PDB file of C-alpha atoms in Angstrom:
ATOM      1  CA  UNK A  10     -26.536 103.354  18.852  1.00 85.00           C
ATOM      2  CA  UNK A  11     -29.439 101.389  18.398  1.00 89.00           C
ATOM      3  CA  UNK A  12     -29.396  98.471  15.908  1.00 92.00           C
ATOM      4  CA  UNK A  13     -32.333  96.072  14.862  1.00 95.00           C
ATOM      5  CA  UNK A  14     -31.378  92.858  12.833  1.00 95.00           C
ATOM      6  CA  UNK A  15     -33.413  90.860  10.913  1.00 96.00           C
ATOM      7  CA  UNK A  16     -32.702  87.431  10.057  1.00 96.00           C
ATOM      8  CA  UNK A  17     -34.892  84.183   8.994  1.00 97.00           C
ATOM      9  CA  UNK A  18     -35.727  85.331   5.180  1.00 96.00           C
ATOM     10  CA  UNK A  19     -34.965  83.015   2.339  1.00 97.00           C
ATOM     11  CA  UNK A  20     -36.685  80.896  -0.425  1.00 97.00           C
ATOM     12  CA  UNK A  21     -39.619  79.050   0.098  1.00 97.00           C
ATOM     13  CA  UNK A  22     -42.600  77.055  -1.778  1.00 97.00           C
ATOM     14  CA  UNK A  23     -46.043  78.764  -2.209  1.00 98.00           C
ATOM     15  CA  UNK A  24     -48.067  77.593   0.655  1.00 98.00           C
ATOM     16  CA  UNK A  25     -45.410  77.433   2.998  1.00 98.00           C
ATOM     17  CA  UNK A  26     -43.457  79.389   5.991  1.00 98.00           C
ATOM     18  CA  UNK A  27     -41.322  81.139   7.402  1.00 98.00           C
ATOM     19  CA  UNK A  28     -40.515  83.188  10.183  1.00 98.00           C
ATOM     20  CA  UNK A  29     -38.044  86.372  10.599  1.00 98.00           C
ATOM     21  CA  UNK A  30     -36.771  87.528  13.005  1.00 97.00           C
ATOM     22  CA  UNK A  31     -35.333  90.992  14.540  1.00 96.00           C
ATOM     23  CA  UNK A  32     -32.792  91.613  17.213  1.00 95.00           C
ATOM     24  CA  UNK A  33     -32.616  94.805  18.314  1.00 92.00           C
ATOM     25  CA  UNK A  34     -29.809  96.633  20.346  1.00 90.00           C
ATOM     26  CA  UNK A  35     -31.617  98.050  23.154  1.00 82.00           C
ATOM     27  CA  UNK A  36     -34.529  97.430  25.526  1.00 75.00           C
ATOM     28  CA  UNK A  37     -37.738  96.585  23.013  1.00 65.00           C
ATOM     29  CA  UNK A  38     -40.192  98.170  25.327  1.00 71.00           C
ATOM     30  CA  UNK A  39     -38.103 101.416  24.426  1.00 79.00           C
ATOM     31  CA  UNK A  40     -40.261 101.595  21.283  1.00 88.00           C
ATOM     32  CA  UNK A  41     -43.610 102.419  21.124  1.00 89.00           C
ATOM     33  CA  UNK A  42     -44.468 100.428  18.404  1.00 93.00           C
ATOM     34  CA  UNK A  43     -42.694  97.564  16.163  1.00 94.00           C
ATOM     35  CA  UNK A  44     -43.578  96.652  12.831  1.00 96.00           C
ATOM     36  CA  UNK A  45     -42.703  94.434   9.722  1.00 98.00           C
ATOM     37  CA  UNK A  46     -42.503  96.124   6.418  1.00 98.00           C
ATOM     38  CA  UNK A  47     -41.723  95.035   3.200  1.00 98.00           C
ATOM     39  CA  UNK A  48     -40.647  96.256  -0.698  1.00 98.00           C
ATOM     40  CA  UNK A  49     -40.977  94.234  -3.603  1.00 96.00           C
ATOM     41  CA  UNK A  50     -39.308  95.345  -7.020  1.00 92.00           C
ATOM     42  CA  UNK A  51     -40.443  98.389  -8.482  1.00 94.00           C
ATOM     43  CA  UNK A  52     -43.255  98.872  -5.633  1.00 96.00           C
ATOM     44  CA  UNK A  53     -43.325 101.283  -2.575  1.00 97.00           C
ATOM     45  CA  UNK A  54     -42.405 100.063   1.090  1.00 97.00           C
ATOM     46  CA  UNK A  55     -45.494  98.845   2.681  1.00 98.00           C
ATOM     47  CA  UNK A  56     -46.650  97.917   6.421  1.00 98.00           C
ATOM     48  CA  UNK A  57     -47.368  94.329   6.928  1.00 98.00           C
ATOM     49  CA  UNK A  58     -47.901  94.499  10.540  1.00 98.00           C
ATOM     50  CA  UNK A  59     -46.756  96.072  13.468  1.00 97.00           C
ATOM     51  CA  UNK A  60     -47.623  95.802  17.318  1.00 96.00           C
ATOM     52  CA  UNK A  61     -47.530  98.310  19.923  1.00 93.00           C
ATOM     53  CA  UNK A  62     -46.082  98.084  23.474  1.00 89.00           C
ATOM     54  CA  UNK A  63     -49.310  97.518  24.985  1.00 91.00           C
ATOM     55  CA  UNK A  64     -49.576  94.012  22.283  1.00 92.00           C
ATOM     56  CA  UNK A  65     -52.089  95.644  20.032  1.00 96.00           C
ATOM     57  CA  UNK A  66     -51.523  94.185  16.526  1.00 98.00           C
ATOM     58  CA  UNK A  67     -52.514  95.096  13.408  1.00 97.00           C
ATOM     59  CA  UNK A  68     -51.926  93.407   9.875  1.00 98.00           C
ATOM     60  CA  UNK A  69     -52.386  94.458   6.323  1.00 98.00           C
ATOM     61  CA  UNK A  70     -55.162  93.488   4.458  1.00 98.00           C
ATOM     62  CA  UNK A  71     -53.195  91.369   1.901  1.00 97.00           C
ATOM     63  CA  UNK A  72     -51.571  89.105   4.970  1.00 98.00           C
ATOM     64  CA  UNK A  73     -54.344  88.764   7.714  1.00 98.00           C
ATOM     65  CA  UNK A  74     -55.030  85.010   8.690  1.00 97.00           C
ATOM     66  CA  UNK A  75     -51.988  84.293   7.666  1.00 98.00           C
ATOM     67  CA  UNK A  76     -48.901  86.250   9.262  1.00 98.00           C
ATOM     68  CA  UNK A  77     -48.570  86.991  13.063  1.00 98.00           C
ATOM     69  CA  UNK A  78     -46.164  89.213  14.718  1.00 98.00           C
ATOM     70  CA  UNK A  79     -45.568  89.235  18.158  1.00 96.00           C
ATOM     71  CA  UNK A  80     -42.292  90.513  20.496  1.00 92.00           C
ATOM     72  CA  UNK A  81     -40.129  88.744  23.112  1.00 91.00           C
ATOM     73  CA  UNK A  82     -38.966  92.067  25.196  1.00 87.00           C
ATOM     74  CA  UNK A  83     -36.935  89.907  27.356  1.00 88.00           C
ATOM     75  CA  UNK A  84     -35.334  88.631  24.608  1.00 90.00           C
ATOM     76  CA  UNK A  85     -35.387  91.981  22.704  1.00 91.00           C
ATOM     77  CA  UNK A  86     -36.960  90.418  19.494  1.00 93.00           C
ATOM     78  CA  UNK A  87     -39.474  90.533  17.107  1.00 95.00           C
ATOM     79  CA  UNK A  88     -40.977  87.928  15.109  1.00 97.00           C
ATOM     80  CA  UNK A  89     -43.105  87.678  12.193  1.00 98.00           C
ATOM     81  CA  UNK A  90     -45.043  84.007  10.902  1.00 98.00           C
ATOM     82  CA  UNK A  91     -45.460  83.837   7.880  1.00 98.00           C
ATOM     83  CA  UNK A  92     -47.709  81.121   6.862  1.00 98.00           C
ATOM     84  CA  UNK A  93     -49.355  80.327   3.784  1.00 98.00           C
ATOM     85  CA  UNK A  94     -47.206  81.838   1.910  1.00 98.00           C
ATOM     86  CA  UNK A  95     -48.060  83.293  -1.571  1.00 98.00           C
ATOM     87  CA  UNK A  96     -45.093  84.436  -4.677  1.00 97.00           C
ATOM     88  CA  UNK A  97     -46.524  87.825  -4.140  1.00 97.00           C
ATOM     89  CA  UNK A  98     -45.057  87.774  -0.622  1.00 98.00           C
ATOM     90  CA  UNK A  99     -41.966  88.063  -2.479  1.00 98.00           C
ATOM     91  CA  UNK A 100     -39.600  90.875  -0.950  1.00 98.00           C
ATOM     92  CA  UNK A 101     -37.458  92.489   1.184  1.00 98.00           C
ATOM     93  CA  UNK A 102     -38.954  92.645   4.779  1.00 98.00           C
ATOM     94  CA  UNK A 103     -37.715  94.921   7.110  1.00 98.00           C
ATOM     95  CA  UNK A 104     -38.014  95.679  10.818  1.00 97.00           C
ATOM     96  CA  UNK A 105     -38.909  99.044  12.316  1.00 94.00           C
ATOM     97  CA  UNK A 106     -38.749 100.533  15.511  1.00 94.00           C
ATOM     98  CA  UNK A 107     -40.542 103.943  17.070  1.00 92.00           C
ATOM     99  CA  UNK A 108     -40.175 105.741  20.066  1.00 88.00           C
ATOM    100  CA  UNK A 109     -41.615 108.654  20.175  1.00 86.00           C
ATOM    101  CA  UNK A 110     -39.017 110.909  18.056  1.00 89.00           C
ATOM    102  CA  UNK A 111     -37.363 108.329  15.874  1.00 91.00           C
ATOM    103  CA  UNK A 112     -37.926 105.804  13.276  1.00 94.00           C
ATOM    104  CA  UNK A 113     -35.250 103.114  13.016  1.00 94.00           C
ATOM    105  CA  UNK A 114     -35.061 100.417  10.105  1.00 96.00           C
ATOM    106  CA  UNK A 115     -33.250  97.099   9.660  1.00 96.00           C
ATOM    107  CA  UNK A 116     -31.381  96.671   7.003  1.00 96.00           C
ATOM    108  CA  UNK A 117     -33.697  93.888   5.462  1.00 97.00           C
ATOM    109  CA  UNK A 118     -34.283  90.291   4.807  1.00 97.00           C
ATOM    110  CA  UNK A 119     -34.856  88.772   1.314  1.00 98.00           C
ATOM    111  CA  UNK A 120     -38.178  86.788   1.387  1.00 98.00           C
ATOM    112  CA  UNK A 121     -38.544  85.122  -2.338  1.00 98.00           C
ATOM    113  CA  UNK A 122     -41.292  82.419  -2.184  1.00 98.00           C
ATOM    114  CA  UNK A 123     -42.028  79.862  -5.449  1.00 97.00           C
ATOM    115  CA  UNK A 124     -44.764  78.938  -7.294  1.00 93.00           C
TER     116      UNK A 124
END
């Protein structure tokens, strides 16, 4: 069964950071692409970044220059920065993996930053 866990969310100041993280239960190089997504209150689920096998990142407008993802496959993880933070950052972030027939979620991190 494959399982991805995110952990690292929490409160923080505007203009800070923080950084999540996402364990998953099998091989990461098994996806073909790993992403960040997050859902504020009362708004859709939205992309924030993902990167593909090969490295190939990309970001959403509203976080570019200031989050990076990246993945550890030997350690099975992925990792978003988030730097600079801002209160509309403020959400539920969750990790997603894709081979090429499924879609698996996390089952979320809280991210609530201050002003």
């Amino acid at each position: 069964q494959v399982q991805l866990v995110e952990s690292g969310g929490g409160l923080a100041q505007a203009g800070g950071s923080l950084t999540l993280s996402c364990v998953t239960s099998v091989r990461n190089n098994l996806f073909n692409t790993m992403g960040w997504y997050r859902q504020a209150p009362g708004k859709q689920r939205e992309l924030v970044a993902r990167i593909s096998s090969a490295g190939r990142t990309n970001y959403a407008d509203s976080v570019k220059g200031r989050f990076t993802i990246s993945r550890d496959n030997a350690k099975r993880t992925v990792y978003l920065q988030m730097n600079s933070l801002k209160p509309e950052d403020t959400a539920v972030y969750y990790c997603n993996g894709e081979d090429s027939i499924t879609v698996y979620w996390g089952q979320g991190t809280q991210v609530t930053v201050s002003s």
